[in-house]
Short mmCIF file of C-alpha atoms in Angstrom, two decimals:
data_model
loop_
_atom_site.label_atom_id
_atom_site.label_comp_id
_atom_site.label_asym_id
_atom_site.label_seq_id
_atom_site.Cartn_x
_atom_site.Cartn_y
_atom_site.Cartn_z
CA MET A 1 -13.96 28.61 43.93
CA SER A 2 -14.55 32.19 42.82
CA VAL A 3 -16.38 32.98 39.57
CA LEU A 4 -13.19 34.62 38.25
CA LYS A 5 -11.11 31.50 38.92
CA ALA A 6 -13.78 29.26 37.39
CA LYS A 7 -13.87 31.31 34.20
CA ALA A 8 -10.10 31.27 34.00
CA GLY A 9 -10.10 27.47 34.39
CA LEU A 10 -12.71 27.08 31.67
CA ALA A 11 -10.74 29.32 29.34
CA PHE A 12 -7.59 27.29 29.96
CA THR A 13 -9.45 24.01 29.34
CA ALA A 14 -10.95 25.38 26.14
CA CYS A 15 -7.49 26.31 24.91
CA LEU A 16 -6.16 22.84 25.63
CA THR A 17 -8.99 21.08 23.81
CA ALA A 18 -9.14 23.24 20.67
CA LEU A 19 -8.71 21.16 17.54
CA PHE A 20 -5.97 21.10 14.92
CA LEU A 21 -3.05 22.34 16.91
CA ASN A 22 -4.58 25.60 18.13
CA ALA A 23 -2.32 27.51 20.49
CA CYS A 24 -3.35 29.63 23.46
CA ASN A 25 -1.94 33.13 23.28
CA ASN A 26 -3.39 35.65 25.70
CA GLY A 27 -6.68 33.72 25.62
CA LYS A 28 -6.78 33.62 21.79
CA ALA A 29 -6.42 30.50 19.65
CA THR A 30 -3.82 30.53 16.89
CA GLN A 31 -3.48 27.70 14.39
CA ILE A 32 -0.12 26.08 13.91
CA CYS A 33 -0.59 25.99 10.11
CA ALA A 34 1.97 23.25 9.52
CA PRO A 35 4.05 23.91 6.38
CA GLU A 36 3.53 21.92 3.19
CA GLN A 37 6.67 19.82 3.57
CA SER A 38 5.80 18.71 7.11
CA PRO A 39 4.25 15.27 7.80
CA ALA A 40 0.96 14.99 5.93
CA ALA A 41 -0.90 13.97 9.09
CA LEU A 42 -0.36 17.49 10.49
CA ARG A 43 -2.03 19.18 7.54
CA PRO A 44 -5.70 19.21 6.58
CA ALA A 45 -6.42 15.93 4.84
CA ALA A 46 -7.43 16.15 1.23
CA THR A 47 -10.85 14.71 0.55
CA GLU A 48 -10.34 11.31 -1.02
CA LYS A 49 -12.40 10.98 -4.15
CA THR A 50 -14.55 7.88 -4.34
CA GLY A 51 -16.05 6.08 -7.29
CA PRO A 52 -17.65 2.80 -8.29
CA ILE A 53 -15.89 -0.55 -8.15
CA THR A 54 -15.14 -1.97 -11.59
CA ALA A 55 -14.61 -5.74 -11.67
CA TYR A 56 -12.94 -7.29 -14.75
CA TRP A 57 -13.67 -11.02 -14.99
CA ASP A 58 -11.57 -13.34 -17.14
CA GLY A 59 -13.95 -15.16 -19.50
CA SER A 60 -11.50 -17.58 -21.14
CA GLU A 61 -12.56 -21.21 -21.41
CA SER A 62 -9.77 -22.47 -19.15
CA ILE A 63 -11.37 -20.67 -16.19
CA ALA A 64 -14.16 -23.29 -16.26
CA GLY A 65 -11.64 -25.70 -14.73
CA TYR A 66 -11.91 -23.82 -11.43
CA ILE A 67 -15.66 -24.51 -11.49
CA ASP A 68 -15.21 -28.19 -12.32
CA GLY A 69 -12.54 -28.58 -9.65
CA ALA A 70 -14.56 -26.92 -6.91
CA ASN A 71 -16.09 -28.97 -4.11
CA ALA A 72 -18.52 -28.41 -1.26
CA ASN A 73 -15.81 -26.71 0.82
CA LEU A 74 -13.63 -24.96 -1.78
CA HIS A 75 -15.36 -22.93 -4.48
CA PRO A 76 -13.18 -19.82 -4.90
CA LEU A 77 -14.84 -18.27 -7.98
CA ALA A 78 -18.28 -18.35 -6.39
CA ASP A 79 -16.83 -16.90 -3.17
CA ILE A 80 -14.94 -14.15 -5.00
CA GLN A 81 -18.08 -13.05 -6.83
CA ARG A 82 -20.11 -13.03 -3.61
CA LEU A 83 -17.46 -11.28 -1.53
CA ILE A 84 -16.91 -8.53 -4.11
CA ASN A 85 -20.66 -7.90 -4.11
CA ASP A 86 -20.70 -7.89 -0.30
CA HIS A 87 -17.78 -5.45 -0.19
CA ALA A 88 -19.53 -3.07 -2.57
CA ARG A 89 -22.78 -3.29 -0.64
CA ASP A 90 -21.08 -2.75 2.74
CA GLY A 91 -19.45 0.38 1.35
CA SER A 92 -22.65 1.57 -0.35
CA THR A 93 -20.66 1.53 -3.56
CA GLU A 94 -21.92 0.87 -7.06
CA ILE A 95 -20.25 -2.01 -8.87
CA VAL A 96 -19.73 -2.42 -12.63
CA TRP A 97 -19.01 -5.95 -13.91
CA LYS A 98 -17.03 -6.50 -17.10
CA ARG A 99 -16.00 -9.68 -18.87
CA PHE A 100 -12.77 -9.77 -20.84
CA GLY A 101 -11.42 -12.12 -23.46
CA GLU A 102 -10.19 -10.81 -26.77
CA LYS A 103 -12.44 -7.81 -26.06
CA ILE A 104 -13.70 -6.08 -22.95
CA ALA A 105 -17.48 -5.97 -22.65
CA ALA A 106 -20.14 -5.32 -20.05
CA MET A 107 -21.15 -8.53 -18.32
CA PRO A 108 -24.76 -9.44 -19.17
CA ALA A 109 -27.15 -8.87 -16.28
CA ARG A 110 -28.06 -12.55 -15.96
CA ALA A 111 -24.55 -13.92 -16.48
CA ASP A 112 -23.25 -16.30 -13.82
CA PRO A 113 -19.44 -16.44 -13.67
CA ALA A 114 -19.73 -19.14 -11.00
CA ALA A 115 -21.15 -21.55 -13.62
CA ALA A 116 -19.05 -23.43 -16.19
CA ALA A 117 -21.45 -22.49 -18.99
CA PHE A 118 -20.29 -18.87 -18.64
CA TYR A 119 -16.92 -19.93 -20.09
CA ARG A 120 -18.05 -22.78 -22.39
CA CYS A 121 -20.08 -20.61 -24.70
CA GLY A 122 -18.80 -21.98 -28.00
CA LYS A 123 -22.27 -22.34 -29.56
CA GLN A 124 -23.08 -18.68 -28.96
CA ALA A 125 -22.42 -16.22 -31.77
CA ASP A 126 -20.80 -13.67 -29.46
CA CYS A 127 -18.68 -16.18 -27.51
CA ASP A 128 -15.29 -14.69 -26.61
CA ASN A 129 -13.42 -17.35 -24.67
CA GLN A 130 -10.24 -18.06 -26.64
CA GLU A 131 -7.96 -15.25 -25.43
CA SER A 132 -7.44 -13.21 -22.27
CA ARG A 133 -6.17 -9.81 -23.29
CA LEU A 134 -4.91 -8.76 -19.89
CA ASP A 135 -2.78 -6.09 -21.55
CA ASP A 136 -5.93 -4.36 -22.84
CA VAL A 137 -7.53 -4.54 -19.39
CA LEU A 138 -4.48 -2.96 -17.74
CA ALA A 139 -4.29 -0.31 -20.46
CA GLN A 140 -7.95 0.60 -19.88
CA ILE A 141 -7.35 0.87 -16.13
CA ALA A 142 -4.18 2.94 -16.66
CA ASP A 143 -5.92 5.36 -19.04
CA ASP A 144 -9.02 5.80 -16.86
CA ARG A 145 -8.08 8.25 -14.10
CA SER A 146 -11.56 8.43 -12.58
CA PRO A 147 -11.74 7.41 -8.90
CA GLY A 148 -12.74 3.95 -7.77
CA LEU A 149 -11.27 0.52 -7.07
CA ARG A 150 -10.51 -1.80 -9.99
CA ILE A 151 -10.52 -5.57 -9.49
CA ILE A 152 -9.23 -8.17 -11.96
CA VAL A 153 -10.13 -11.85 -11.51
CA SER A 154 -7.95 -14.05 -13.73
CA ASP A 155 -5.55 -16.98 -13.93
CA LEU A 156 -2.85 -14.51 -15.15
CA TRP A 157 -1.72 -16.99 -17.78
CA LEU A 158 0.67 -14.60 -19.50
CA SER A 159 1.03 -16.12 -22.94
CA THR A 160 2.87 -13.68 -25.17
CA SER A 161 0.95 -15.01 -28.18
CA ALA A 162 -2.03 -12.97 -26.92
CA PHE A 163 -0.05 -9.74 -26.41
CA LYS A 164 0.91 -6.92 -28.69
CA GLY A 165 4.67 -7.15 -28.26
CA SER A 166 6.69 -8.46 -25.33
CA THR A 167 5.41 -8.87 -21.78
CA GLU A 168 7.61 -5.93 -20.75
CA VAL A 169 5.92 -3.65 -23.28
CA ALA A 170 2.36 -5.00 -23.20
CA ILE A 171 2.08 -5.45 -19.43
CA GLY A 172 4.88 -3.27 -18.06
CA GLY A 173 3.78 -0.11 -19.85
CA PRO A 174 0.30 0.14 -18.31
CA LEU A 175 1.56 -1.05 -14.91
CA ARG A 176 4.07 1.81 -14.82
CA ARG A 177 1.34 4.30 -15.78
CA ILE A 178 -0.86 3.00 -12.98
CA LEU A 179 1.89 3.31 -10.39
CA SER A 180 3.25 6.67 -11.60
CA GLY A 181 -0.05 8.54 -11.97
CA GLN A 182 -0.11 11.81 -13.89
CA ASN A 183 2.61 14.40 -13.32
CA GLY A 184 3.45 12.75 -10.02
CA LYS A 185 -0.15 12.90 -8.78
CA ASP A 186 -2.94 10.34 -8.44
CA GLN A 187 -0.48 7.51 -7.99
CA ARG A 188 -2.21 4.20 -7.42
CA SER A 189 -1.09 0.98 -5.79
CA ILE A 190 -1.46 -2.60 -6.97
CA GLY A 191 -2.23 -5.56 -4.72
CA VAL A 192 -1.94 -9.14 -6.00
CA ILE A 193 -3.76 -11.92 -4.14
CA GLY A 194 -2.83 -15.43 -5.22
CA ILE A 195 -5.12 -18.34 -4.35
CA ARG A 196 -4.13 -22.01 -4.50
CA ALA A 197 -7.39 -23.14 -6.09
CA PRO A 198 -8.75 -26.62 -6.92
CA TYR A 199 -8.86 -27.27 -10.66
CA SER A 200 -10.04 -29.91 -13.09
CA GLY A 201 -9.66 -29.57 -16.82
CA PRO A 202 -7.24 -28.62 -19.59
CA VAL A 203 -4.58 -25.93 -19.37
CA TYR A 204 -4.28 -24.33 -22.79
CA GLU A 205 -1.33 -22.69 -24.57
CA VAL A 206 1.43 -24.41 -22.62
CA PRO A 207 4.64 -23.56 -24.54
CA ASN A 208 6.03 -26.50 -26.53
CA VAL A 209 3.19 -28.67 -25.22
CA GLY A 210 -0.10 -27.24 -26.37
CA THR A 211 -2.78 -28.49 -23.97
CA HIS A 212 -1.82 -29.97 -20.60
CA ARG A 213 -4.22 -32.24 -18.73
CA GLY A 214 -4.00 -33.58 -15.21
CA ALA A 215 -3.71 -30.44 -13.05
CA ARG A 216 -5.62 -30.73 -9.77
CA GLU A 217 -4.77 -27.24 -8.52
CA ARG A 218 -3.82 -23.97 -10.22
CA PRO A 219 -3.16 -20.41 -9.08
CA LEU A 220 -6.13 -18.05 -9.29
CA PHE A 221 -5.62 -14.32 -8.81
CA VAL A 222 -7.45 -11.25 -7.61
CA VAL A 223 -5.60 -8.08 -8.62
CA LEU A 224 -6.59 -4.87 -6.81
CA VAL A 225 -5.81 -1.43 -8.27
CA GLY A 226 -6.58 1.74 -6.31
CA THR A 227 -5.58 3.86 -3.34
CA ARG A 228 -4.01 2.37 -0.24
CA LYS A 229 -7.32 2.72 1.60
CA GLU A 230 -9.32 1.04 -1.16
CA ILE A 231 -6.93 -1.89 -1.52
CA LEU A 232 -6.64 -2.51 2.22
CA ALA A 233 -10.43 -2.42 2.65
CA ALA A 234 -10.97 -4.88 -0.21
CA TYR A 235 -8.17 -7.17 0.96
CA ARG A 236 -9.68 -7.32 4.44
CA SER A 237 -13.18 -7.92 3.09
CA LEU A 238 -12.01 -10.85 0.98
CA THR A 239 -9.69 -12.49 3.51
CA ARG A 240 -11.67 -12.00 6.73
CA ALA A 241 -15.09 -13.21 5.59
CA GLY A 242 -14.39 -16.84 6.52
CA SER A 243 -14.15 -18.32 3.02
CA PRO A 244 -12.02 -21.52 3.07
CA ALA A 245 -10.67 -20.47 -0.33
CA PHE A 246 -9.01 -17.50 1.41
CA ALA A 247 -7.57 -19.52 4.28
CA GLU A 248 -4.09 -18.43 5.34
CA ASN A 249 -2.46 -21.60 4.00
CA ARG A 250 -4.05 -21.08 0.56
CA ILE A 251 -3.35 -17.44 -0.23
CA ASN A 252 -0.46 -15.05 -0.68
CA PHE A 253 -0.53 -11.29 -1.06
CA THR A 254 1.94 -8.72 -2.35
CA TRP A 255 1.56 -4.96 -2.38
CA PHE A 256 3.24 -2.66 -4.90
CA GLY A 257 2.96 1.11 -4.56
CA PRO A 258 4.23 4.41 -3.19
CA GLU A 259 2.83 3.87 0.33
CA PRO A 260 4.36 0.72 1.84
CA SER A 261 3.46 1.44 5.46
CA ALA A 262 1.10 3.02 7.91
CA ASP A 263 4.00 5.28 8.83
CA TRP A 264 2.43 7.97 11.04
CA MET A 265 3.46 7.39 14.66
CA GLY A 266 1.03 9.78 16.32
CA ASP A 267 1.74 11.01 19.83
CA LEU A 268 4.83 8.78 20.30
CA PRO A 269 3.63 6.96 23.44
CA ASP A 270 7.02 5.23 23.73
CA ALA A 271 9.10 8.41 23.58
CA ARG A 272 11.63 8.60 26.41
CA LEU A 273 12.41 12.05 27.83
CA THR A 274 15.47 12.69 29.98
CA GLY A 275 16.79 15.64 31.98
CA SER A 276 15.08 18.96 31.44
CA ALA A 277 13.09 17.64 28.44
CA ILE A 278 9.52 17.62 29.71
CA PRO A 279 6.04 17.55 28.16
CA ALA A 280 4.80 21.06 27.43
CA PRO A 281 1.43 22.12 25.92
CA VAL A 282 2.96 24.58 23.47
CA PHE A 283 -0.12 24.13 21.29
CA SER A 284 -3.47 22.77 22.35
CA THR A 285 -4.31 19.12 21.87
CA PRO A 286 -4.34 18.65 18.09
CA GLU A 287 -6.81 16.76 15.96
CA THR A 288 -3.79 14.69 14.96
CA PRO A 289 -1.79 14.08 18.18
CA VAL A 290 1.81 15.22 18.21
CA ARG A 291 4.38 15.07 21.00
CA GLN A 292 5.26 18.51 22.41
CA VAL A 293 8.21 19.12 24.70
CA GLU A 294 10.17 21.92 26.33
CA VAL A 295 13.91 21.53 26.77
CA SER A 296 16.94 23.53 27.78
CA VAL A 297 19.28 23.99 24.81
CA LYS A 298 22.21 24.20 27.20
CA ASP A 299 21.29 20.83 28.77
CA LEU A 300 20.59 19.29 25.37
CA GLN A 301 23.96 20.28 23.97
CA ALA A 302 25.74 19.20 27.15
CA GLY A 303 24.16 15.73 27.01
CA LYS A 304 22.09 16.36 30.15
CA ALA A 305 18.73 16.15 28.34
CA GLY A 306 17.29 14.37 25.35
CA LEU A 307 14.49 12.47 23.66
CA THR A 308 14.57 9.02 22.05
CA VAL A 309 11.95 7.04 20.11
CA ALA A 310 12.62 3.41 19.19
CA VAL A 311 11.05 2.14 15.96
CA ASP A 312 10.52 -1.38 14.66
CA PRO A 313 10.29 -0.71 10.90
CA LYS A 314 8.60 -4.02 10.07
CA ALA A 315 5.85 -3.42 12.62
CA ARG A 316 4.46 -0.55 10.55
CA VAL A 317 4.74 -2.10 7.08
CA LEU A 318 1.47 -2.97 5.34
CA PRO A 319 0.66 -6.63 4.56
CA GLY A 320 2.75 -7.94 1.70
CA ALA A 321 4.45 -4.61 0.93
CA VAL A 322 7.60 -4.68 -1.21
CA TRP A 323 9.87 -2.44 0.83
CA GLU A 324 13.18 -4.18 1.53
CA GLY A 325 16.17 -2.02 0.79
CA GLU A 326 18.79 0.34 2.16
CA PRO A 327 17.48 2.22 5.22
CA ASN A 328 17.78 5.96 5.48
CA GLY A 329 16.38 8.77 7.61
CA PHE A 330 16.05 12.52 7.76
CA ALA A 331 14.57 15.21 9.97
CA ARG A 332 13.25 18.47 8.54
CA VAL A 333 13.00 21.50 10.83
CA TRP A 334 10.94 24.70 10.84
CA ARG A 335 11.16 27.56 13.33
CA ARG A 336 8.06 29.46 14.34
CA ALA A 337 8.56 32.94 12.86
CA SER A 338 5.22 34.66 13.32
CA LYS A 339 1.76 34.15 14.72
CA GLY A 340 -1.22 33.24 12.61
CA CYS A 341 -1.42 31.30 9.38
CA GLY A 342 0.42 33.49 6.92
CA PRO A 343 3.06 32.15 4.53
CA GLY A 344 5.80 33.16 6.94
CA ALA A 345 4.37 31.42 10.00
CA TRP A 346 7.17 28.84 9.85
CA GLU A 347 10.71 29.41 8.61
CA ALA A 348 12.51 26.42 7.06
CA MET A 349 15.78 25.55 8.80
CA PRO A 350 18.59 23.15 7.82
CA ASN A 351 17.83 19.49 8.40
CA LEU A 352 18.99 18.04 11.70
CA ASN A 353 21.93 15.67 11.35
CA GLY A 354 22.36 12.29 12.99
CA THR A 355 18.82 11.97 14.29
CA TRP A 356 18.33 8.35 13.13
CA ARG A 357 20.51 5.55 14.52
CA VAL A 358 20.12 2.10 12.92
CA ASN A 359 21.11 -1.14 14.65
CA THR A 360 20.97 -4.77 13.52
CA ASP A 361 21.32 -7.38 16.28
CA ASP A 362 22.77 -10.88 16.11
CA THR A 363 19.45 -12.31 14.97
CA GLY A 364 19.27 -9.95 12.00
CA LYS A 365 16.50 -7.82 13.46
CA THR A 366 16.88 -4.15 12.55
CA THR A 367 15.65 -1.33 14.75
CA ALA A 368 15.85 2.40 14.22
CA THR A 369 15.96 5.01 16.95
CA PHE A 370 15.18 8.69 16.57
CA VAL A 371 17.43 10.68 18.91
CA LEU A 372 17.28 14.34 19.80
CA ASP A 373 20.57 15.03 21.57
CA ALA A 374 23.66 17.24 21.35
CA ARG A 375 24.65 15.89 17.93
CA ALA A 376 21.19 16.44 16.45
CA ALA A 377 20.40 19.77 18.06
CA ALA A 378 23.60 21.78 17.68
CA ASP A 379 21.78 24.42 15.61
CA LEU A 380 18.78 24.94 17.91
CA LEU A 381 18.63 28.32 19.63
CA PRO A 382 16.98 29.09 22.98
CA GLY A 383 13.72 31.01 23.11
CA HIS A 384 12.13 29.53 19.97
CA THR A 385 9.48 27.01 18.95
CA TYR A 386 10.49 24.38 16.42
CA LEU A 387 8.53 21.85 14.41
CA ILE A 388 10.52 18.71 13.56
CA GLY A 389 9.24 16.26 10.96
CA ALA A 390 11.30 13.06 10.92
CA SER A 391 10.96 10.07 8.57
CA TYR A 392 12.69 6.72 8.57
CA THR A 393 12.73 5.49 4.99
CA THR A 394 13.87 2.80 2.59
CA ARG A 395 15.44 3.99 -0.64
CA THR A 396 15.25 0.89 -2.82
CA VAL A 397 13.04 -2.06 -3.73
CA LYS A 398 15.10 -5.21 -3.51
CA PRO A 399 14.93 -7.33 -6.69
CA ASN A 400 13.49 -10.81 -6.05
CA SER A 401 12.23 -9.59 -2.70
CA ASP A 402 10.85 -11.83 0.02
CA ALA A 403 7.42 -10.35 -0.66
CA THR A 404 7.40 -11.71 -4.23
CA ARG A 405 9.02 -15.09 -3.57
CA TRP A 406 5.66 -16.85 -3.75
CA MET A 407 5.08 -15.39 -7.23
CA ARG A 408 8.35 -16.90 -8.42
CA ASP A 409 7.54 -20.21 -6.71
CA TRP A 410 4.15 -20.30 -8.48
CA SER A 411 5.64 -19.49 -11.89
CA VAL A 412 6.76 -21.47 -14.90
CA SER A 413 8.83 -19.95 -17.71
CA PRO A 414 8.24 -20.91 -21.36
CA ASP A 415 11.48 -22.92 -21.55
CA GLN A 416 10.55 -24.91 -18.42
CA ALA A 417 6.93 -25.58 -19.36
CA SER A 418 7.38 -28.87 -21.22
CA ALA A 419 9.45 -30.35 -18.38
CA ILE A 420 6.88 -29.28 -15.81
CA SER A 421 4.08 -30.71 -17.92
CA ALA A 422 5.93 -34.04 -18.21
CA ARG A 423 6.19 -34.27 -14.41
CA ASN A 424 2.42 -33.64 -14.20
CA PRO A 425 2.42 -31.89 -10.81
CA ALA A 426 -0.83 -31.64 -8.86
CA PHE A 427 -0.30 -27.86 -8.65
CA PHE A 428 0.36 -26.50 -12.13
CA PRO A 429 2.07 -23.07 -11.98
CA ALA A 430 1.20 -19.87 -13.82
CA LEU A 431 3.03 -18.92 -17.01
CA ASN A 432 5.49 -16.01 -16.70
CA LEU A 433 4.30 -15.01 -13.22
CA ALA A 434 7.92 -14.44 -12.11
CA GLU A 435 8.35 -12.00 -14.99
CA LEU A 436 5.24 -10.14 -13.86
CA ALA A 437 6.71 -9.92 -10.34
CA SER A 438 9.95 -8.48 -11.71
CA ILE A 439 8.09 -5.91 -13.81
CA LEU A 440 6.07 -4.83 -10.79
CA GLU A 441 9.22 -4.56 -8.64
CA ARG A 442 11.02 -2.45 -11.22
CA SER A 443 7.94 -0.29 -11.83
CA THR A 444 7.60 0.32 -8.10
CA GLN A 445 11.28 1.22 -7.81
CA ASP A 446 10.94 3.65 -10.72
CA GLN A 447 8.46 5.67 -8.63
CA GLN A 448 10.94 6.18 -5.81
CA PRO A 449 10.00 9.49 -4.14
CA GLU A 450 12.65 11.97 -3.05
CA GLY A 451 14.10 10.88 0.26
CA GLY A 452 12.76 7.34 0.03
CA ARG A 453 9.55 5.64 1.05
CA PRO A 454 8.57 6.40 4.64
CA LEU A 455 8.37 3.43 6.99
CA ALA A 456 7.96 5.54 10.13
CA THR A 457 7.10 9.22 10.38
CA LEU A 458 6.94 11.30 13.55
CA ALA A 459 6.56 14.95 14.46
CA LEU A 460 7.74 16.96 17.44
CA VAL A 461 7.01 20.47 18.64
CA VAL A 462 10.02 21.62 20.64
CA LYS A 463 10.02 24.78 22.74
CA THR A 464 13.56 25.75 23.68
CA LYS A 465 14.83 27.66 26.69
CA SER A 466 18.30 28.63 27.76
#
């Protein structure tokens, strides 16, 4: 091989391996500079702010029953404390422990929330074990916009006698502020882990009963508040560490927030090209892979060429996410107007119509297919480069969704409490948990973004020819 040919080959290879969608143009690299409305994965990722973990621990006297009910195999409170510490240490993250009752206070350095004496502190002057002001905890979390994961460990016994106003006002208000963020930014998600925990001891403030005795199991909860990344990391740390308390048959998890799925589909390995639609390195291999094709507009519009991508929406949904609802889809389009990274590098075009086809089979399984064909590409012109950003979305959160069924199953309403107490079930449910689930569903729905929540998002670079 001649030196000239070798240099040319090296130059070509360098162009193909440049990062972040650099394009080769007469031996020079030009960034694609994806527009702001394009899929987020194509644009430089914003640096995610990190902060300490803050753990709020319910200090009410009834929590001691989880200590008394524990055995050599199942000791959830001790495991939760250890696993939260392990998670913070593994992430080199500082952790701040707080105890809450009627007030929220820093947990003393030598306090042991895995010991019953932590909750039975009646002889101490500063004992605060008669109320669990969860509304104050949520309000503090909602008002504090500093970065970092928040964790609440509690029995979520939502007795309105301890709230300022109704559950909707006292609990719903801060939950909506958490999920909505500020001016549409810094939205956070909420994950609720429910544990079927062994229990021995009294259950206080049972409506129309007073104190119930005889429960052998009760729900115990770990509530996670933070970004999608923070919640997923904590959920995995807690549930994959091998604790019997977090065994699959003992826990449930529901996710509420603006990001219900890992929606980015990357380089579309399952894309099917037909006719003159062929892979084409219009831009060099990007840092975030994106499928790039060349196609004849004439063939596309005549039905002799096309591209299809089949999507299983449920396969991309995060664990426990509340997402059920009416499906929808759209495809935004930009045409390359100039070289470089100036504001006019891409020109917004009308959305493509009919790109998403939804089908439900006899078993009830729904699939969505993105299709680039004559119907979708009637407005494409030959001799141009287009960027297509397509999202398959859900527009609503279904009330009483499948993802929250366990919360309703583990709930007792005030008017049912005396009858439940009389039956003396081994597993005594949580007060007003179903109402909490409904508030979280409505609060999540209220944050519906324009166009719906993405369940699958893909991008295509299409170079057209005649």
